[in-house]
């Protein structure tokens, strides 16, 4: 799976398109830190809750990230439960 992820990221870089990383965390400081650290080389989309992320992925075909970074313990549902719901909606992504 790692090589497929790297292939996707390298292909995106060759086309001058930054790979897309989704970041899900309920801590605003961590969202800002991850986004800031990654923004030079990646497009990032930050979500402050699992529910916000799940609401965003209405159409998995058009919202497929190259990578998902998620907190595990969040209010409401855990990161693992969020990923299960995303997969049920048809998303496929490296974690």
mmCIF file of N, CA and C in Angstrom:
data_model
loop_
_atom_site.group_PDB
_atom_site.id
_atom_site.type_symbol
_atom_site.label_atom_id
_atom_site.label_comp_id
_atom_site.label_asym_id
_atom_site.label_seq_id
_atom_site.Cartn_x
_atom_site.Cartn_y
_atom_site.Cartn_z
ATOM 1 N N UNK A 1 0.824 -1.190 0.000
ATOM 2 C CA UNK A 1 0.000 0.000 0.000
ATOM 3 C C UNK A 1 0.869 1.255 0.000
ATOM 4 N N UNK A 2 2.003 1.222 0.699
ATOM 5 C CA UNK A 2 2.882 2.389 0.753
ATOM 6 C C UNK A 2 3.369 2.783 -0.632
ATOM 7 N N UNK A 3 3.779 1.801 -1.449
ATOM 8 C CA UNK A 3 4.287 2.126 -2.775
ATOM 9 C C UNK A 3 3.203 2.747 -3.651
ATOM 10 N N UNK A 4 1.962 2.291 -3.502
ATOM 11 C CA UNK A 4 0.868 2.885 -4.259
ATOM 12 C C UNK A 4 0.682 4.341 -3.837
ATOM 13 N N UNK A 5 0.777 4.617 -2.562
ATOM 14 C CA UNK A 5 0.638 5.975 -2.061
ATOM 15 C C UNK A 5 1.750 6.859 -2.612
ATOM 16 N N UNK A 6 2.962 6.377 -2.562
ATOM 17 C CA UNK A 6 4.079 7.156 -3.079
ATOM 18 C C UNK A 6 3.941 7.364 -4.588
ATOM 19 N N UNK A 7 3.468 6.366 -5.304
ATOM 20 C CA UNK A 7 3.255 6.505 -6.748
ATOM 21 C C UNK A 7 2.237 7.589 -7.037
ATOM 22 N N UNK A 8 1.128 7.591 -6.271
ATOM 23 C CA UNK A 8 0.107 8.622 -6.455
ATOM 24 C C UNK A 8 0.682 10.005 -6.191
ATOM 25 N N UNK A 9 1.463 10.125 -5.134
ATOM 26 C CA UNK A 9 2.028 11.427 -4.795
ATOM 27 C C UNK A 9 3.051 11.876 -5.830
ATOM 28 N N UNK A 10 3.871 10.956 -6.310
ATOM 29 C CA UNK A 10 4.849 11.311 -7.337
ATOM 30 C C UNK A 10 4.169 11.683 -8.647
ATOM 31 N N UNK A 11 3.118 10.965 -9.002
ATOM 32 C CA UNK A 11 2.386 11.291 -10.235
ATOM 33 C C UNK A 11 1.762 12.674 -10.132
ATOM 34 N N UNK A 12 1.200 12.986 -8.983
ATOM 35 C CA UNK A 12 0.600 14.311 -8.790
ATOM 36 C C UNK A 12 1.670 15.391 -8.899
ATOM 37 N N UNK A 13 2.843 15.133 -8.349
ATOM 38 C CA UNK A 13 3.919 16.115 -8.398
ATOM 39 C C UNK A 13 4.381 16.356 -9.833
ATOM 40 N N UNK A 14 4.445 15.300 -10.657
ATOM 41 C CA UNK A 14 4.847 15.440 -12.043
ATOM 42 C C UNK A 14 3.873 16.308 -12.823
ATOM 43 N N UNK A 15 2.609 16.315 -12.435
ATOM 44 C CA UNK A 15 1.593 17.106 -13.113
ATOM 45 C C UNK A 15 1.418 18.477 -12.461
ATOM 46 N N UNK A 16 2.363 18.853 -11.610
ATOM 47 C CA UNK A 16 2.350 20.150 -10.929
ATOM 48 C C UNK A 16 1.149 20.305 -10.000
ATOM 49 N N UNK A 17 0.530 19.217 -9.667
ATOM 50 C CA UNK A 17 -0.600 19.242 -8.746
ATOM 51 C C UNK A 17 -0.118 18.691 -7.407
ATOM 52 N N UNK A 18 -0.391 19.443 -6.361
ATOM 53 C CA UNK A 18 0.018 18.971 -5.041
ATOM 54 C C UNK A 18 -0.904 17.842 -4.582
ATOM 55 N N UNK A 19 -0.345 16.809 -3.954
ATOM 56 C CA UNK A 19 -1.196 15.769 -3.375
ATOM 57 C C UNK A 19 -2.095 16.372 -2.288
ATOM 58 N N UNK A 20 -3.272 15.794 -2.132
ATOM 59 C CA UNK A 20 -4.258 16.289 -1.174
ATOM 60 C C UNK A 20 -4.240 15.442 0.090
ATOM 61 N N UNK A 21 -4.104 16.109 1.234
ATOM 62 C CA UNK A 21 -4.132 15.431 2.528
ATOM 63 C C UNK A 21 -5.289 15.980 3.346
ATOM 64 N N UNK A 22 -6.144 15.078 3.839
ATOM 65 C CA UNK A 22 -7.206 15.446 4.770
ATOM 66 C C UNK A 22 -6.681 15.254 6.182
ATOM 67 N N UNK A 23 -6.946 16.230 7.045
ATOM 68 C CA UNK A 23 -6.521 16.167 8.438
ATOM 69 C C UNK A 23 -7.760 16.306 9.308
ATOM 70 N N UNK A 24 -7.977 15.343 10.210
ATOM 71 C CA UNK A 24 -9.141 15.364 11.098
ATOM 72 C C UNK A 24 -8.649 15.343 12.535
ATOM 73 N N UNK A 25 -8.967 16.394 13.280
ATOM 74 C CA UNK A 25 -8.574 16.471 14.687
ATOM 75 C C UNK A 25 -9.456 17.489 15.386
ATOM 76 N N UNK A 26 -9.806 17.212 16.634
ATOM 77 C CA UNK A 26 -10.656 18.135 17.383
ATOM 78 C C UNK A 26 -9.844 19.218 18.103
ATOM 79 N N UNK A 27 -8.524 19.156 18.009
ATOM 80 C CA UNK A 27 -7.652 20.156 18.626
ATOM 81 C C UNK A 27 -7.240 21.198 17.581
ATOM 82 N N UNK A 28 -7.732 22.435 17.682
ATOM 83 C CA UNK A 28 -7.424 23.459 16.684
ATOM 84 C C UNK A 28 -5.921 23.691 16.486
ATOM 85 N N UNK A 29 -5.153 23.632 17.553
ATOM 86 C CA UNK A 29 -3.713 23.872 17.442
ATOM 87 C C UNK A 29 -3.040 22.787 16.589
ATOM 88 N N UNK A 30 -3.458 21.539 16.745
ATOM 89 C CA UNK A 30 -2.887 20.459 15.943
ATOM 90 C C UNK A 30 -3.287 20.584 14.478
ATOM 91 N N UNK A 31 -4.541 20.954 14.218
ATOM 92 C CA UNK A 31 -4.966 21.169 12.829
ATOM 93 C C UNK A 31 -4.119 22.254 12.171
ATOM 94 N N UNK A 32 -3.935 23.341 12.882
ATOM 95 C CA UNK A 32 -3.151 24.449 12.338
ATOM 96 C C UNK A 32 -1.688 24.044 12.135
ATOM 97 N N UNK A 33 -1.131 23.311 13.087
ATOM 98 C CA UNK A 33 0.263 22.889 12.989
ATOM 99 C C UNK A 33 0.480 21.951 11.809
ATOM 100 N N UNK A 34 -0.368 20.915 11.700
ATOM 101 C CA UNK A 34 -0.241 19.985 10.571
ATOM 102 C C UNK A 34 -0.394 20.711 9.243
ATOM 103 N N UNK A 35 -1.418 21.546 9.133
ATOM 104 C CA UNK A 35 -1.654 22.279 7.881
ATOM 105 C C UNK A 35 -0.472 23.156 7.527
ATOM 106 N N UNK A 36 0.065 23.838 8.510
ATOM 107 C CA UNK A 36 1.192 24.730 8.280
ATOM 108 C C UNK A 36 2.442 23.956 7.849
ATOM 109 N N UNK A 37 2.724 22.853 8.523
ATOM 110 C CA UNK A 37 3.901 22.056 8.197
ATOM 111 C C UNK A 37 3.818 21.427 6.809
ATOM 112 N N UNK A 38 2.628 21.085 6.384
ATOM 113 C CA UNK A 38 2.456 20.367 5.126
ATOM 114 C C UNK A 38 2.160 21.266 3.923
ATOM 115 N N UNK A 39 1.795 22.506 4.165
ATOM 116 C CA UNK A 39 1.256 23.362 3.098
ATOM 117 C C UNK A 39 2.238 23.677 1.965
ATOM 118 N N UNK A 40 3.529 23.619 2.201
ATOM 119 C CA UNK A 40 4.477 23.910 1.126
ATOM 120 C C UNK A 40 4.446 22.852 0.024
ATOM 121 N N UNK A 41 4.242 21.603 0.412
ATOM 122 C CA UNK A 41 4.317 20.502 -0.547
ATOM 123 C C UNK A 41 2.992 19.802 -0.824
ATOM 124 N N UNK A 42 1.971 20.126 -0.032
ATOM 125 C CA UNK A 42 0.691 19.424 -0.148
ATOM 126 C C UNK A 42 -0.462 20.406 -0.029
ATOM 127 N N UNK A 43 -1.572 20.086 -0.695
ATOM 128 C CA UNK A 43 -2.827 20.772 -0.419
ATOM 129 C C UNK A 43 -3.434 20.059 0.777
ATOM 130 N N UNK A 44 -3.932 20.825 1.729
ATOM 131 C CA UNK A 44 -4.530 20.217 2.909
ATOM 132 C C UNK A 44 -5.950 20.706 3.084
ATOM 133 N N UNK A 45 -6.761 19.856 3.653
ATOM 134 C CA UNK A 45 -8.131 20.202 4.021
ATOM 135 C C UNK A 45 -8.304 19.742 5.455
ATOM 136 N N UNK A 46 -8.578 20.680 6.366
ATOM 137 C CA UNK A 46 -8.681 20.375 7.785
ATOM 138 C C UNK A 46 -10.139 20.281 8.222
ATOM 139 N N UNK A 47 -10.402 19.318 9.080
ATOM 140 C CA UNK A 47 -11.741 19.104 9.638
ATOM 141 C C UNK A 47 -11.609 19.049 11.160
ATOM 142 N N UNK A 48 -12.462 19.800 11.866
ATOM 143 C CA UNK A 48 -12.346 19.866 13.316
ATOM 144 C C UNK A 48 -13.157 18.800 14.061
ATOM 145 N N UNK A 49 -13.772 17.895 13.305
ATOM 146 C CA UNK A 49 -14.510 16.793 13.935
ATOM 147 C C UNK A 49 -14.750 15.694 12.907
ATOM 148 N N UNK A 50 -14.968 14.478 13.396
ATOM 149 C CA UNK A 50 -15.314 13.396 12.469
ATOM 150 C C UNK A 50 -16.600 13.692 11.703
ATOM 151 N N UNK A 51 -17.553 14.303 12.372
ATOM 152 C CA UNK A 51 -18.839 14.615 11.718
ATOM 153 C C UNK A 51 -18.646 15.600 10.564
ATOM 154 N N UNK A 52 -17.776 16.596 10.760
ATOM 155 C CA UNK A 52 -17.498 17.561 9.681
ATOM 156 C C UNK A 52 -16.874 16.849 8.488
ATOM 157 N N UNK A 53 -15.938 15.942 8.755
ATOM 158 C CA UNK A 53 -15.301 15.175 7.693
ATOM 159 C C UNK A 53 -16.324 14.321 6.954
ATOM 160 N N UNK A 54 -17.154 13.588 7.696
ATOM 161 C CA UNK A 54 -18.141 12.697 7.075
ATOM 162 C C UNK A 54 -19.183 13.479 6.284
ATOM 163 N N UNK A 55 -19.525 14.673 6.734
ATOM 164 C CA UNK A 55 -20.470 15.520 5.992
ATOM 165 C C UNK A 55 -19.866 16.007 4.684
ATOM 166 N N UNK A 56 -18.562 16.217 4.674
ATOM 167 C CA UNK A 56 -17.872 16.723 3.491
ATOM 168 C C UNK A 56 -17.787 15.686 2.376
ATOM 169 N N UNK A 57 -17.704 14.426 2.735
ATOM 170 C CA UNK A 57 -17.474 13.381 1.735
ATOM 171 C C UNK A 57 -18.771 12.816 1.167
ATOM 172 N N UNK A 58 -19.629 13.689 0.715
ATOM 173 C CA UNK A 58 -20.890 13.276 0.112
ATOM 174 C C UNK A 58 -20.641 12.483 -1.171
ATOM 175 N N UNK A 59 -19.687 12.939 -1.969
ATOM 176 C CA UNK A 59 -19.345 12.273 -3.223
ATOM 177 C C UNK A 59 -17.892 11.797 -3.152
ATOM 178 N N UNK A 60 -17.664 10.544 -2.736
ATOM 179 C CA UNK A 60 -16.300 10.050 -2.567
ATOM 180 C C UNK A 60 -15.434 10.153 -3.823
ATOM 181 N N UNK A 61 -16.025 10.064 -4.997
ATOM 182 C CA UNK A 61 -15.251 10.139 -6.239
ATOM 183 C C UNK A 61 -14.560 11.492 -6.391
ATOM 184 N N UNK A 62 -15.225 12.560 -5.997
ATOM 185 C CA UNK A 62 -14.651 13.890 -6.201
ATOM 186 C C UNK A 62 -13.866 14.389 -4.988
ATOM 187 N N UNK A 63 -13.920 13.671 -3.890
ATOM 188 C CA UNK A 63 -13.245 14.132 -2.676
ATOM 189 C C UNK A 63 -12.228 13.121 -2.166
ATOM 190 N N UNK A 64 -11.605 12.401 -3.066
ATOM 191 C CA UNK A 64 -10.650 11.358 -2.683
ATOM 192 C C UNK A 64 -9.289 11.976 -2.338
ATOM 193 N N UNK A 65 -8.853 11.895 -1.066
ATOM 194 C CA UNK A 65 -7.531 12.423 -0.715
ATOM 195 C C UNK A 65 -6.434 11.427 -1.065
ATOM 196 N N UNK A 66 -5.214 11.915 -1.122
ATOM 197 C CA UNK A 66 -4.067 11.035 -1.302
ATOM 198 C C UNK A 66 -3.647 10.414 0.032
ATOM 199 N N UNK A 67 -4.023 11.085 1.127
ATOM 200 C CA UNK A 67 -3.664 10.613 2.460
ATOM 201 C C UNK A 67 -4.638 11.200 3.474
ATOM 202 N N UNK A 68 -4.951 10.435 4.514
ATOM 203 C CA UNK A 68 -5.784 10.906 5.620
ATOM 204 C C UNK A 68 -4.971 10.822 6.900
ATOM 205 N N UNK A 69 -4.913 11.927 7.622
ATOM 206 C CA UNK A 69 -4.296 11.956 8.951
ATOM 207 C C UNK A 69 -5.421 12.232 9.935
ATOM 208 N N UNK A 70 -5.583 11.363 10.926
ATOM 209 C CA UNK A 70 -6.693 11.510 11.849
ATOM 210 C C UNK A 70 -6.279 11.245 13.290
ATOM 211 N N UNK A 71 -6.866 12.012 14.180
ATOM 212 C CA UNK A 71 -6.770 11.750 15.609
ATOM 213 C C UNK A 71 -7.552 10.469 15.892
ATOM 214 N N UNK A 72 -7.195 9.773 16.920
ATOM 215 C CA UNK A 72 -7.920 8.551 17.274
ATOM 216 C C UNK A 72 -9.063 8.848 18.246
ATOM 217 N N UNK A 73 -8.773 9.586 19.300
ATOM 218 C CA UNK A 73 -9.788 9.883 20.323
ATOM 219 C C UNK A 73 -10.372 11.280 20.090
ATOM 220 N N UNK A 74 -11.640 11.309 19.680
ATOM 221 C CA UNK A 74 -12.336 12.571 19.474
ATOM 222 C C UNK A 74 -13.737 12.437 20.042
ATOM 223 N N UNK A 75 -14.356 13.564 20.404
ATOM 224 C CA UNK A 75 -15.722 13.500 20.930
ATOM 225 C C UNK A 75 -16.705 12.960 19.895
ATOM 226 N N UNK A 76 -17.661 12.211 20.344
ATOM 227 C CA UNK A 76 -18.694 11.676 19.451
ATOM 228 C C UNK A 76 -18.343 10.304 18.937
ATOM 229 N N UNK A 77 -17.413 10.242 18.002
ATOM 230 C CA UNK A 77 -16.968 8.948 17.478
ATOM 231 C C UNK A 77 -15.444 8.949 17.389
ATOM 232 N N UNK A 78 -14.858 7.782 17.444
ATOM 233 C CA UNK A 78 -13.401 7.683 17.364
ATOM 234 C C UNK A 78 -12.940 7.789 15.910
ATOM 235 N N UNK A 79 -11.650 7.964 15.738
ATOM 236 C CA UNK A 79 -11.077 7.988 14.394
ATOM 237 C C UNK A 79 -11.330 6.685 13.655
ATOM 238 N N UNK A 80 -11.259 5.572 14.364
ATOM 239 C CA UNK A 80 -11.502 4.265 13.747
ATOM 240 C C UNK A 80 -12.944 4.155 13.254
ATOM 241 N N UNK A 81 -13.886 4.604 14.063
ATOM 242 C CA UNK A 81 -15.300 4.581 13.648
ATOM 243 C C UNK A 81 -15.516 5.512 12.452
ATOM 244 N N UNK A 82 -14.875 6.666 12.468
ATOM 245 C CA UNK A 82 -14.996 7.617 11.362
ATOM 246 C C UNK A 82 -14.502 6.990 10.063
ATOM 247 N N UNK A 83 -13.369 6.304 10.132
ATOM 248 C CA UNK A 83 -12.812 5.658 8.944
ATOM 249 C C UNK A 83 -13.748 4.572 8.432
ATOM 250 N N UNK A 84 -14.338 3.808 9.332
ATOM 251 C CA UNK A 84 -15.302 2.776 8.930
ATOM 252 C C UNK A 84 -16.481 3.391 8.184
ATOM 253 N N UNK A 85 -16.998 4.509 8.699
ATOM 254 C CA UNK A 85 -18.113 5.193 8.026
ATOM 255 C C UNK A 85 -17.685 5.713 6.648
ATOM 256 N N UNK A 86 -16.466 6.249 6.560
ATOM 257 C CA UNK A 86 -15.967 6.760 5.275
ATOM 258 C C UNK A 86 -15.829 5.642 4.252
ATOM 259 N N UNK A 87 -15.351 4.491 4.686
ATOM 260 C CA UNK A 87 -15.211 3.347 3.779
ATOM 261 C C UNK A 87 -16.582 2.864 3.334
ATOM 262 N N UNK A 88 -17.562 2.873 4.240
ATOM 263 C CA UNK A 88 -18.931 2.502 3.878
ATOM 264 C C UNK A 88 -19.492 3.441 2.821
ATOM 265 N N UNK A 89 -19.065 4.718 2.846
ATOM 266 C CA UNK A 89 -19.505 5.693 1.837
ATOM 267 C C UNK A 89 -18.770 5.544 0.518
ATOM 268 N N UNK A 90 -17.764 4.666 0.476
ATOM 269 C CA UNK A 90 -17.064 4.404 -0.773
ATOM 270 C C UNK A 90 -15.675 5.002 -0.887
ATOM 271 N N UNK A 91 -15.168 5.594 0.171
ATOM 272 C CA UNK A 91 -13.833 6.177 0.104
ATOM 273 C C UNK A 91 -12.756 5.096 0.232
ATOM 274 N N UNK A 92 -11.681 5.307 -0.472
ATOM 275 C CA UNK A 92 -10.483 4.482 -0.324
ATOM 276 C C UNK A 92 -9.303 5.430 -0.225
ATOM 277 N N UNK A 93 -8.482 5.247 0.783
ATOM 278 C CA UNK A 93 -7.359 6.145 0.990
ATOM 279 C C UNK A 93 -6.343 5.510 1.909
ATOM 280 N N UNK A 94 -5.078 5.907 1.763
ATOM 281 C CA UNK A 94 -4.055 5.442 2.713
ATOM 282 C C UNK A 94 -4.166 6.226 4.017
ATOM 283 N N UNK A 95 -3.823 5.569 5.101
ATOM 284 C CA UNK A 95 -3.892 6.195 6.423
ATOM 285 C C UNK A 95 -2.498 6.406 6.959
#
